[in-house]
C-alpha positions as MATLAB code, in Angstrom:
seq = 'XXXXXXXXXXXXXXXXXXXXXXXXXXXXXXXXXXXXXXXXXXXXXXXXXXXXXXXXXXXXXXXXXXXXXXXXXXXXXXXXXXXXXXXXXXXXXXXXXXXXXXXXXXXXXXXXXXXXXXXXXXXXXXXXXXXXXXXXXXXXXXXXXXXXXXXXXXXXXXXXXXXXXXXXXXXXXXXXXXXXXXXXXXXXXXXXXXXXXXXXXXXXXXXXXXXXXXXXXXXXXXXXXXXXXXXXXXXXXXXX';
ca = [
      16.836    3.815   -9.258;
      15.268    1.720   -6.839;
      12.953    2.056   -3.901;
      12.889   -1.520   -2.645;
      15.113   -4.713   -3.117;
      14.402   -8.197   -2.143;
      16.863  -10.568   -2.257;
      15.786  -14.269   -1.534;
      13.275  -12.953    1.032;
      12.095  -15.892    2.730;
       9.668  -16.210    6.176;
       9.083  -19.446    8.308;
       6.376  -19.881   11.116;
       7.626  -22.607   12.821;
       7.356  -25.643    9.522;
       5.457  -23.412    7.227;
       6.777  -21.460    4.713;
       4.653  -18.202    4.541;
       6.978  -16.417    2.074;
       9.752  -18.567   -0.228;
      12.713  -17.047   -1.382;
      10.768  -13.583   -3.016;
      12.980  -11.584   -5.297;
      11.779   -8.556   -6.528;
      12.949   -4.653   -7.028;
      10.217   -1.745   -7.236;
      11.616    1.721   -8.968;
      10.765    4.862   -6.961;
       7.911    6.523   -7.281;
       6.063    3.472   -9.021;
       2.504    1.980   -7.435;
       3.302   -1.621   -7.284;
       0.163   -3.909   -6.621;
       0.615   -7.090   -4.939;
      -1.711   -9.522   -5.917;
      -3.277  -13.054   -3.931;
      -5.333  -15.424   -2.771;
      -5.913  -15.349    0.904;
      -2.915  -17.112    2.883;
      -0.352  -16.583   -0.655;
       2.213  -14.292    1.686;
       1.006  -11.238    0.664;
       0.454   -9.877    4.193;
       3.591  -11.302    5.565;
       5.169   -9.323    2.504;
       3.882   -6.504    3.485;
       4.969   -6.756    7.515;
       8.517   -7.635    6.787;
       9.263   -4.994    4.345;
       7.773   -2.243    6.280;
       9.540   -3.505    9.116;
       7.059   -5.097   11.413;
       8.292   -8.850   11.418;
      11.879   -9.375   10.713;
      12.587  -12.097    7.988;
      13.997  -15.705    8.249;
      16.682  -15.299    5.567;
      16.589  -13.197    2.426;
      17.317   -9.391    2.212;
      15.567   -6.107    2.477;
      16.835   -2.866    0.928;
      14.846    0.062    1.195;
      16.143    3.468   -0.385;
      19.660    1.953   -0.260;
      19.502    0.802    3.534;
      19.378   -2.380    4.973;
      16.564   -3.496    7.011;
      18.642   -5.525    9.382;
      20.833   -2.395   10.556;
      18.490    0.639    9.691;
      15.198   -0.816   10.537;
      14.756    2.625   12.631;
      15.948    4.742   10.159;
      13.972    3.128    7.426;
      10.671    3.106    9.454;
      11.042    6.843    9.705;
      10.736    7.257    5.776;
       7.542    4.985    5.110;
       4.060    4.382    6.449;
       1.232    2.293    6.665;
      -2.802    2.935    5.280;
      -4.045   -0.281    6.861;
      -7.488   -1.770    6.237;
      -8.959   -1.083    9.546;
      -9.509    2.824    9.786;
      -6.642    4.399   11.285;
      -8.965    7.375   12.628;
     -10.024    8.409   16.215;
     -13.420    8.539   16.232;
     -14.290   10.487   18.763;
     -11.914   13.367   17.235;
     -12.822   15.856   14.450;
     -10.840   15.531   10.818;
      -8.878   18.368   11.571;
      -8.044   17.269   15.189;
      -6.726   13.826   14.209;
      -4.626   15.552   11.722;
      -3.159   17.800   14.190;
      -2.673   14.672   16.652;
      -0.844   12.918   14.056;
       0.925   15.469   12.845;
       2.259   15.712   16.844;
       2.779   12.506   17.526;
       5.210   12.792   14.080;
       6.697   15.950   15.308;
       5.806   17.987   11.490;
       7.979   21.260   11.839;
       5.819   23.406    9.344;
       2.483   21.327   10.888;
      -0.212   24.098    9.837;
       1.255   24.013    6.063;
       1.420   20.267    6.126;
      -2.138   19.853    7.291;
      -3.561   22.193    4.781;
      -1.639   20.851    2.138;
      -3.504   17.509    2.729;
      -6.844   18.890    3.401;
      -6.608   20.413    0.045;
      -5.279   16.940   -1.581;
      -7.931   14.981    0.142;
     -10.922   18.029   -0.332;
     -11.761   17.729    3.352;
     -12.614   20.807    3.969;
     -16.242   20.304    4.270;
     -15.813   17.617    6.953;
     -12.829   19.592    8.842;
     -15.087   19.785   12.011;
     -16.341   16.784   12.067;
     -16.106   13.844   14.141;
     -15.040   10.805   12.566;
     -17.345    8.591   13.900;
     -19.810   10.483   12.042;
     -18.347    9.816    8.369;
     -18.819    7.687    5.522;
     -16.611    4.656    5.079;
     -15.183    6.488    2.120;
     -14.559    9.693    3.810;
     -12.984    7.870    7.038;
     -10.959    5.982    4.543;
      -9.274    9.124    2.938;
      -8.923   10.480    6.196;
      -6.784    7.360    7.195;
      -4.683    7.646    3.965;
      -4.731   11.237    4.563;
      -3.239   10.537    7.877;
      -0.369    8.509    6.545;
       1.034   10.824    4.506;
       1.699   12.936    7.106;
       5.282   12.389    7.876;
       5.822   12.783    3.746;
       7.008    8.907    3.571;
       8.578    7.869    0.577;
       7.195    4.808    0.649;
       3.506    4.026    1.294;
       1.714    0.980    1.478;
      -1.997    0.805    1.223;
      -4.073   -2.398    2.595;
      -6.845   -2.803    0.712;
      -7.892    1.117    0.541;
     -10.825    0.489   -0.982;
     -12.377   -2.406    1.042;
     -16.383   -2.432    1.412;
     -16.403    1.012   -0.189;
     -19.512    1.562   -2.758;
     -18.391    1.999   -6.220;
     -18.634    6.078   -6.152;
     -16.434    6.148   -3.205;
     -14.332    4.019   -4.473;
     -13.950    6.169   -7.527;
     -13.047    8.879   -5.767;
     -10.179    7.275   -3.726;
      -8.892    6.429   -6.897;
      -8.819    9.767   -8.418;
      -6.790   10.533   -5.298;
      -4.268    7.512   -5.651;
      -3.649    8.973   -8.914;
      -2.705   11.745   -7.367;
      -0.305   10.427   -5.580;
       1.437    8.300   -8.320;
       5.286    9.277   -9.498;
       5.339   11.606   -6.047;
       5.674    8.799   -3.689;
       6.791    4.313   -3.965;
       3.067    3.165   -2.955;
       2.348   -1.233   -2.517;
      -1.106   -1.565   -3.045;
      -2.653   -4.720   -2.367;
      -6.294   -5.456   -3.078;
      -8.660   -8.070   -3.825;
     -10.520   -6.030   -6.327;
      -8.564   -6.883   -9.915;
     -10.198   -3.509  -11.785;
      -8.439   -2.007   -8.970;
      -5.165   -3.392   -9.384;
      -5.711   -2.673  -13.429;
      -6.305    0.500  -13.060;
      -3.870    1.907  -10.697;
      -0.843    0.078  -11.466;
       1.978    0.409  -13.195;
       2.896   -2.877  -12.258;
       1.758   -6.305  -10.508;
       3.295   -8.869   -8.723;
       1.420  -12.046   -8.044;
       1.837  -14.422   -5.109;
       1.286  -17.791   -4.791;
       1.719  -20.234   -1.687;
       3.949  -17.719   -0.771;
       5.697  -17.479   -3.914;
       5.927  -14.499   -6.246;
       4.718  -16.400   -9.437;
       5.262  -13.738  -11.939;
       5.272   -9.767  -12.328;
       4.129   -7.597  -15.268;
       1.453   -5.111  -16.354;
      -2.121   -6.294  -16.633;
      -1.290   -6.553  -20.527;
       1.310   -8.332  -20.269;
      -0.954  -10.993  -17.749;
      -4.009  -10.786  -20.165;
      -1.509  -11.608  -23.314;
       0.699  -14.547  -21.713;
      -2.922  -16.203  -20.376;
      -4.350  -15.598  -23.559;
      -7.255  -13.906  -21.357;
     -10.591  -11.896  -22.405;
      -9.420   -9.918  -19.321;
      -7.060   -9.159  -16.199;
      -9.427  -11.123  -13.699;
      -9.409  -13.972  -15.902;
      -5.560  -13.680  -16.521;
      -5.198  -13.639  -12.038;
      -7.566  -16.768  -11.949;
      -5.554  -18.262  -14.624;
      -2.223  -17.941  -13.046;
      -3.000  -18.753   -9.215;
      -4.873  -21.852  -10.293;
      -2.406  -22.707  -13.151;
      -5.468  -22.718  -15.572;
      -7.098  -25.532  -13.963;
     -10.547  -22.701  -13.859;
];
């Protein structure tokens, strides 16, 4: 069963071609990295199938609906980590979880926002404000926050960005978490991080998806020492 379909998913800006005729289908429940240079189409990916942008041609199924007539409805099932911090700063943990949790309209709000503090181990920065956190702790806090509305389909942008390696570690553990429960995208530009949370990647191109595997399967068809060398390999067609 799938999550997403892509069918010839293709996006022009005026004469450039930021995304050329994509196909690609991603089971439910499976973390799917999306891999790139900067400027391959990742992040134009990313907009269209979450519903941000609408595409030039090509089609978008999400849990069996299409994106042209149920972009509302399918909006209502997914959400968003983005890079930047989605946190209010000037708010405590627990009060941006109960905003959020409002502005979502939870039913069972208390249950949902213990549930997550318990996922996330905030409790010892419940009554904190934000602005006063770590990077890493703002960071779960943000991915915290988008799981409030229990999407089926998450997409993380670059969760881990400018973290130090022990927070980033710790994300990880709760990405893990998360895996089989919920269709997550990941993208990144950290290649141990794509490795290790995967169960697949797709890599893009000049707005092309070149190829998609498992690291392995990258490592063995570049005849690679490892998965970074395998990336470099493909987006520069060995000429590295």
């Amino acid at each position: 069963m799938y999550s997403i379909e892509i069918k010839n998913l293709t996006k022009k800006f005026n004469d450039k071609v930021a995304v050329n005729e994509m196909n690609l289908q991603i089971k439910k429940g499976e973390l799917f990295a999306l891999l790139g240079t900067n400027g391959a189409g990742k992040t134009t990916t990313i907009k269209m199938l979450s519903g941000l942008i609408l595409p030039t041609s090509g089609e978008i199924i999400i849990e069996n609906m299409n994106m042209k007539k149920d972009v509302y409805k399918i909006k209502e099932i997914l959400n968003i980590s983005p890079q930047e911090t989605a946190v209010a700063p000037n708010l405590t943990v627990k009060e941006n979880l109960e905003f959020m949790a409002g502005v979502y309209q939870i039913k069972d709000k208390e249950n949902k926002i213990n549930e997550l503090i318990k996922l996330f181990k905030l409790n010892d920065v419940l009554n904190k404000k934000a602005k006063t956190l770590s990077g890493g702790w703002q960071r779960k806090v943000s991915i915290a926050i988008s799981l409030i509305n229990d999407p089926k389909i998450l997409f993380l942008d670059e969760p881990t960005l400018g973290l130090d390696v022990i927070a980033r570690k710790e994300l990880w553990k709760v990405i893990n978490e998360l895996k089989g429960k919920i269709t997550i995208i990941l993208t990144t530009h950290y290649m141990e991080e794509a490795e290790s949370l995967s169960d697949r990647i797709g890599i893009m191109n000049n707005g092309h998806l070149i190829d998609v595997g498992t690291s392995e399967y990258f490592i063995k068809k570049t005849k690679s020492k490892n998965f970074e060398d395998a990336f470099v390999s493909i987006v520069t067609g060995g000429e590295l």
